[in-house]
PDB file of C-alpha atoms in Angstrom:
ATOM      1  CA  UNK A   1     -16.690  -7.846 -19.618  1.00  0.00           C
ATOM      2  CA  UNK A   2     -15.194  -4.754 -20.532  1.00  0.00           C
ATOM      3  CA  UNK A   3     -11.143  -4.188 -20.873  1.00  0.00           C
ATOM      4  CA  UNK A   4     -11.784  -0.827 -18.316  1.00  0.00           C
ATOM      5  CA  UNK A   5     -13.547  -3.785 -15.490  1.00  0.00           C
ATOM      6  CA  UNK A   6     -10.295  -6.289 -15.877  1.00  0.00           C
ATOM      7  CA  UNK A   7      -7.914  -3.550 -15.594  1.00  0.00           C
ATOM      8  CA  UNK A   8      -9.642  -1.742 -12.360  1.00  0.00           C
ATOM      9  CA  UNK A   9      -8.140  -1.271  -9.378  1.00  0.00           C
ATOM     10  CA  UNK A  10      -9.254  -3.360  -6.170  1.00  0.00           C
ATOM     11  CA  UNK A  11     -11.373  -1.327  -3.936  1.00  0.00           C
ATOM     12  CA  UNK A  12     -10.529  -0.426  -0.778  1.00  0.00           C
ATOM     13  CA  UNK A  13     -13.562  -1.902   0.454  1.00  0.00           C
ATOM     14  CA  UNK A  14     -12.497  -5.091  -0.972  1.00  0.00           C
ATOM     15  CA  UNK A  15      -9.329  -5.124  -0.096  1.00  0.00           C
ATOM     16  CA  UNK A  16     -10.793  -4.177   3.445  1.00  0.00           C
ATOM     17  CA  UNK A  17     -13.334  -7.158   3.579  1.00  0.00           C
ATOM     18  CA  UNK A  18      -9.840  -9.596   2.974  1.00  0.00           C
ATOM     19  CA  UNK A  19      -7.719  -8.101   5.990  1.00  0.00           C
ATOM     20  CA  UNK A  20     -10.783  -7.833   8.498  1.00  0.00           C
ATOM     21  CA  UNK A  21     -11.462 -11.710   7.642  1.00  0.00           C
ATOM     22  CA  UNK A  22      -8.089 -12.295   7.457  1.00  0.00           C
ATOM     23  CA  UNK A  23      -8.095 -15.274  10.293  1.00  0.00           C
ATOM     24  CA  UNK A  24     -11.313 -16.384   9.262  1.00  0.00           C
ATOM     25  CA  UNK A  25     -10.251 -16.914   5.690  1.00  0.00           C
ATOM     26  CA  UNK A  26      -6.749 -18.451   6.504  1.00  0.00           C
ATOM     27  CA  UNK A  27      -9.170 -21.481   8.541  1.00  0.00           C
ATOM     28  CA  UNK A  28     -11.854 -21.620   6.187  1.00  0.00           C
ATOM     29  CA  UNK A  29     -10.446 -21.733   2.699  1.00  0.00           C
ATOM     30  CA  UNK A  30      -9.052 -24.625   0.373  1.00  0.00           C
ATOM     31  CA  UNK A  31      -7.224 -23.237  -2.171  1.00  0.00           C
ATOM     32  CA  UNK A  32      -6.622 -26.027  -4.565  1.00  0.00           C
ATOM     33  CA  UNK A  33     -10.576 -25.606  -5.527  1.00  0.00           C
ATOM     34  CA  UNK A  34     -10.149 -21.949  -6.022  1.00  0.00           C
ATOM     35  CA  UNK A  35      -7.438 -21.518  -8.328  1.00  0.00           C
ATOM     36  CA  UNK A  36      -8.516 -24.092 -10.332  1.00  0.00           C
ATOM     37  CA  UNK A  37     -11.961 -21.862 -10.825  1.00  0.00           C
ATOM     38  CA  UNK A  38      -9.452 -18.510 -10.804  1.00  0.00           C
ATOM     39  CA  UNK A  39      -7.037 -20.123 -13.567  1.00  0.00           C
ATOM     40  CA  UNK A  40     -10.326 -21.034 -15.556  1.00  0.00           C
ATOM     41  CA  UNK A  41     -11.238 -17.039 -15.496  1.00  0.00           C
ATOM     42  CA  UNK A  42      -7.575 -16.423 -16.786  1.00  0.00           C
ATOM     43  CA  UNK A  43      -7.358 -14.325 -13.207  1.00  0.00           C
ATOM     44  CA  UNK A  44      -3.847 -16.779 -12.189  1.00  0.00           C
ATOM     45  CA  UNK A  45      -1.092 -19.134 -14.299  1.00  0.00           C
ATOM     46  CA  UNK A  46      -0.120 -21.960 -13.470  1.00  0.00           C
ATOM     47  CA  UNK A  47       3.104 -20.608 -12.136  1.00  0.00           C
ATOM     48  CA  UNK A  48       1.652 -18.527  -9.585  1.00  0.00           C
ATOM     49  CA  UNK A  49      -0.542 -21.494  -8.691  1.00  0.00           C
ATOM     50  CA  UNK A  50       2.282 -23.683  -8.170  1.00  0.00           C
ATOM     51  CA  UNK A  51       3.887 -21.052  -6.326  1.00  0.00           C
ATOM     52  CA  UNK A  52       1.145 -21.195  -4.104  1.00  0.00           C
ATOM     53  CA  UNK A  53       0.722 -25.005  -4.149  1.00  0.00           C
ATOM     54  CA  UNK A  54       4.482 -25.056  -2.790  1.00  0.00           C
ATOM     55  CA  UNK A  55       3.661 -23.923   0.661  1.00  0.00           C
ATOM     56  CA  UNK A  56       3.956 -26.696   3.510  1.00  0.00           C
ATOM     57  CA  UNK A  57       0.453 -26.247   4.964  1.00  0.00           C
ATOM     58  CA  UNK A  58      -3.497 -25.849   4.398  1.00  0.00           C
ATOM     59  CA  UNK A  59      -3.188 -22.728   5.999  1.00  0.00           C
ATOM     60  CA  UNK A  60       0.303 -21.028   4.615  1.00  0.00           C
ATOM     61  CA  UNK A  61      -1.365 -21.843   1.294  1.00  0.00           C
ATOM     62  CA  UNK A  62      -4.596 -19.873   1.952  1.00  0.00           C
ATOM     63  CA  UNK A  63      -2.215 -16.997   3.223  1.00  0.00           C
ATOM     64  CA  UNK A  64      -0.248 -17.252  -0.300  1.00  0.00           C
ATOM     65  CA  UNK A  65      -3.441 -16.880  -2.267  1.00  0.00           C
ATOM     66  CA  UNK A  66      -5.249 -14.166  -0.313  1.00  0.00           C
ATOM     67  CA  UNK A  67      -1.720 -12.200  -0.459  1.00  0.00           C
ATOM     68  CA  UNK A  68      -1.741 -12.903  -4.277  1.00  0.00           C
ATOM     69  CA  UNK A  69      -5.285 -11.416  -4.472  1.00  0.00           C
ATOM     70  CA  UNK A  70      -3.859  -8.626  -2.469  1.00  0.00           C
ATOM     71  CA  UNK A  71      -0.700  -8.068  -4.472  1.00  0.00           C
ATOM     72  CA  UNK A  72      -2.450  -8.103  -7.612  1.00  0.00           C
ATOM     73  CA  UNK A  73      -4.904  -5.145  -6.653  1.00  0.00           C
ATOM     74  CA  UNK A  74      -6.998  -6.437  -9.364  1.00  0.00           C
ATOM     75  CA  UNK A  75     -11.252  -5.660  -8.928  1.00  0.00           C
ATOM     76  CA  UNK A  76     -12.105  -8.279 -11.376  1.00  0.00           C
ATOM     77  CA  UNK A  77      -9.697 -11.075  -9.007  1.00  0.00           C
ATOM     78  CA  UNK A  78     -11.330 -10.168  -6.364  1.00  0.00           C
ATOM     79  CA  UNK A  79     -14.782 -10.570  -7.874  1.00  0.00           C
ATOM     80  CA  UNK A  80     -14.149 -13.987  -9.636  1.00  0.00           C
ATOM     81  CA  UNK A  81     -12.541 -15.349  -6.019  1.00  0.00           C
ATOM     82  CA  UNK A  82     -16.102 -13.912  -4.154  1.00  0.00           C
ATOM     83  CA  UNK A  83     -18.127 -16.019  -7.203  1.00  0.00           C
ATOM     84  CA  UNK A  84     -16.258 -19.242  -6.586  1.00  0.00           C
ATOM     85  CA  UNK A  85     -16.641 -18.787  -2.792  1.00  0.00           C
ATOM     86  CA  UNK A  86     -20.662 -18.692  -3.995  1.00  0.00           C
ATOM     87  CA  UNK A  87     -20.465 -22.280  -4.916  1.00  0.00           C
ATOM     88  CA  UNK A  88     -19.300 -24.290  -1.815  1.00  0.00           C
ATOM     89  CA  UNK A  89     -17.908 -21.220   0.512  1.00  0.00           C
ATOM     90  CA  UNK A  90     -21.716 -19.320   0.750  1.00  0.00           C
ATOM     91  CA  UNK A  91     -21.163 -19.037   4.892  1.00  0.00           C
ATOM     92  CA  UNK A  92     -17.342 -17.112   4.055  1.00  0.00           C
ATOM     93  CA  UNK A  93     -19.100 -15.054   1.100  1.00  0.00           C
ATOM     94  CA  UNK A  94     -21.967 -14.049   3.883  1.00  0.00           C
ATOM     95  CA  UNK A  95     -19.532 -13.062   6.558  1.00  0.00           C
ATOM     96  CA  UNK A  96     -17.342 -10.810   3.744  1.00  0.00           C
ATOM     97  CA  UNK A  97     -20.508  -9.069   2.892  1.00  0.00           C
ATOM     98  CA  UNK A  98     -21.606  -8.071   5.766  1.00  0.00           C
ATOM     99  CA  UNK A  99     -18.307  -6.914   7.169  1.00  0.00           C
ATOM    100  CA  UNK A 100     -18.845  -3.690   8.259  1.00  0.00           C
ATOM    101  CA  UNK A 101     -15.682  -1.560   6.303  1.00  0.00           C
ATOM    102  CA  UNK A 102     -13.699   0.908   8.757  1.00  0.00           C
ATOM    103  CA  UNK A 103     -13.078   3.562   6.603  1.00  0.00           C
ATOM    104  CA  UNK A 104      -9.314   4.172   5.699  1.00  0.00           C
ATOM    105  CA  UNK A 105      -7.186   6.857   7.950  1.00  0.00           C
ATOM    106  CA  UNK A 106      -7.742   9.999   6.018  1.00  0.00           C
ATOM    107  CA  UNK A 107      -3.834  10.822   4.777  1.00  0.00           C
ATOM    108  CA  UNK A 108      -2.758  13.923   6.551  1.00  0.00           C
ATOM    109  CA  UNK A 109      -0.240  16.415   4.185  1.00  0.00           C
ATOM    110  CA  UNK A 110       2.866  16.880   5.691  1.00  0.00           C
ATOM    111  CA  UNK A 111       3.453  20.082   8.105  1.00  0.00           C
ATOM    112  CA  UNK A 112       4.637  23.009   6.173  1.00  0.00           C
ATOM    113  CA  UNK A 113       6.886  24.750   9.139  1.00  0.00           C
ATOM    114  CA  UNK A 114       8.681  27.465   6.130  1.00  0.00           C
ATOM    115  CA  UNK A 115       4.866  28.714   5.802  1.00  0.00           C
ATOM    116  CA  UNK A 116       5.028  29.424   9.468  1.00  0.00           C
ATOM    117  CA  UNK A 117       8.308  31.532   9.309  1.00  0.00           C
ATOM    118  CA  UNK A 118       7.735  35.386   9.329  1.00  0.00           C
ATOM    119  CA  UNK A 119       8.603  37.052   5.665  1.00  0.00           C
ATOM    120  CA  UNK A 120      10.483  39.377   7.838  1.00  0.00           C
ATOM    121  CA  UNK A 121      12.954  36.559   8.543  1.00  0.00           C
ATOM    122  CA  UNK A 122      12.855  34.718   5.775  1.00  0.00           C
ATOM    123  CA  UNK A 123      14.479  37.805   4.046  1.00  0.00           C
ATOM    124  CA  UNK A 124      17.579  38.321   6.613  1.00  0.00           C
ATOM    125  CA  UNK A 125      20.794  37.306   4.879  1.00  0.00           C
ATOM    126  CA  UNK A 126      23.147  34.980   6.514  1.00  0.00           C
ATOM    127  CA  UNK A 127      25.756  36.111   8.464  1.00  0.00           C
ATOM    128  CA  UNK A 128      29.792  34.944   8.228  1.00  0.00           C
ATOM    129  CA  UNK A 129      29.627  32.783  11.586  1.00  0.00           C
ATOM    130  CA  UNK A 130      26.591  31.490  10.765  1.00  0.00           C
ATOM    131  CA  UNK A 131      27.578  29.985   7.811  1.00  0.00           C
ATOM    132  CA  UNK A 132      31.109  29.558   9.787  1.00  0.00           C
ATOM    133  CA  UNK A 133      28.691  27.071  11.657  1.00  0.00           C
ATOM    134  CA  UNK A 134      27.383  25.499   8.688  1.00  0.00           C
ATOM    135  CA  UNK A 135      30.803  24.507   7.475  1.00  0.00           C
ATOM    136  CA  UNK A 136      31.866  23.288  10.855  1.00  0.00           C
ATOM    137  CA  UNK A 137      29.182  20.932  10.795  1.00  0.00           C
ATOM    138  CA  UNK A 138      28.850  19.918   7.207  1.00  0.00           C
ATOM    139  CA  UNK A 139      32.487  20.239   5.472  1.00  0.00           C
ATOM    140  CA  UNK A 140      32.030  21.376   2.048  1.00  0.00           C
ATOM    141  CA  UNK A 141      28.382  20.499   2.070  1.00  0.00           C
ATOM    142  CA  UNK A 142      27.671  23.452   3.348  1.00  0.00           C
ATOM    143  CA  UNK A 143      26.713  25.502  -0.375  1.00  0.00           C
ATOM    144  CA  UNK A 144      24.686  22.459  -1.241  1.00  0.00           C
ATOM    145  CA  UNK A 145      22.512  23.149   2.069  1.00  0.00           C
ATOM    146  CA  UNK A 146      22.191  26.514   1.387  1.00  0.00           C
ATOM    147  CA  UNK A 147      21.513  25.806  -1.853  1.00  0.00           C
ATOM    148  CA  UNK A 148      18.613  23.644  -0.548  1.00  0.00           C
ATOM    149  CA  UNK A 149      16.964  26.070   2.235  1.00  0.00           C
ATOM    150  CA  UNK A 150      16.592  28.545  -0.749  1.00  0.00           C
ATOM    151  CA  UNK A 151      19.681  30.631   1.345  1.00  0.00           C
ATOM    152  CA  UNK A 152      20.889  33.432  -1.253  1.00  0.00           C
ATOM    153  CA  UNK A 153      21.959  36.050   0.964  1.00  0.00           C
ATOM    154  CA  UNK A 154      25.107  35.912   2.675  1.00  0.00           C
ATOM    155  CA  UNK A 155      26.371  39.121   4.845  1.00  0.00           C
ATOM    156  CA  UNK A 156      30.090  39.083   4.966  1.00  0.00           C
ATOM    157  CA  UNK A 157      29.778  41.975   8.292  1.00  0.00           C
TER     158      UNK A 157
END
């Protein structure tokens, strides 16, 4: 395997397959048999896997090592925990596979309101009770504002 495959990123479809199945997963899995097949790929120490291993029950244990898979964001993790599943787990590795993915929220820019603002009115200076205001409300924060909202202008009338 290639250094550029261990060091890829999980996918989101991946990652997407785990959260979907997340119940399923949490009743299905034992994982005392998987680390033992992830430590062999080098994928987990033995640290982590005791860290795991410490949790009270069957279940809180599966929840440790799918949140470890998670965590790590590792493809290759993900691909050596869906191969071990192939040996005994084939029903679990079925239903992951044909989990439909629901493609991720498309991330929305935030709303640029200064774009909005007439040139007209972003070029009026500032008058002396408006920045009267500012100092009423902010101390002697009030330069550092105007400082920040780009404010150079300030009409003394």
């Amino acid at each position: 395997m290639s250094a550029s495959y261990s060091e890829s990123s999980l996918s989101y479809d991946s990652e997407s397959r785990i959260q979907q199945n997340w119940i399923f997963l949490l009743d299905e899995l034992d994982e005392a048999y998987i680390v033992d097949h992830l430590f062999e790929a080098r994928e987990i120490t033995r640290d982590q896997i005791d860290e795991i291993e410490s949790k009270p029950t069957k279940r809180k244990k599966a929840e440790a090592l799918l949140n470890f898979i998670l965590h790590k964001k590792k493809q290759k993790l993900y691909d050596v925990f869906v191969e071990t599943l192939k040996i005994d787990y084939i029903h679990v590795v079925d239903k992951l596979n044909a989990t439909k993915v629901i493609p991720a929220k498309p991330k929305v820019a935030p709303y640029d309101w200064f774009k909005d603002i007439p040139n007209s009115k972003k070029q009026l200076a500032l008058r002396e009770s408006d920045a009267s205001r500012f100092f009423n409300c902010f101390g002697s924060g009030w330069k550092a504002i105007m400082y920040c909202l780009c404010i150079k202008k300030l009409s003394w009338n």
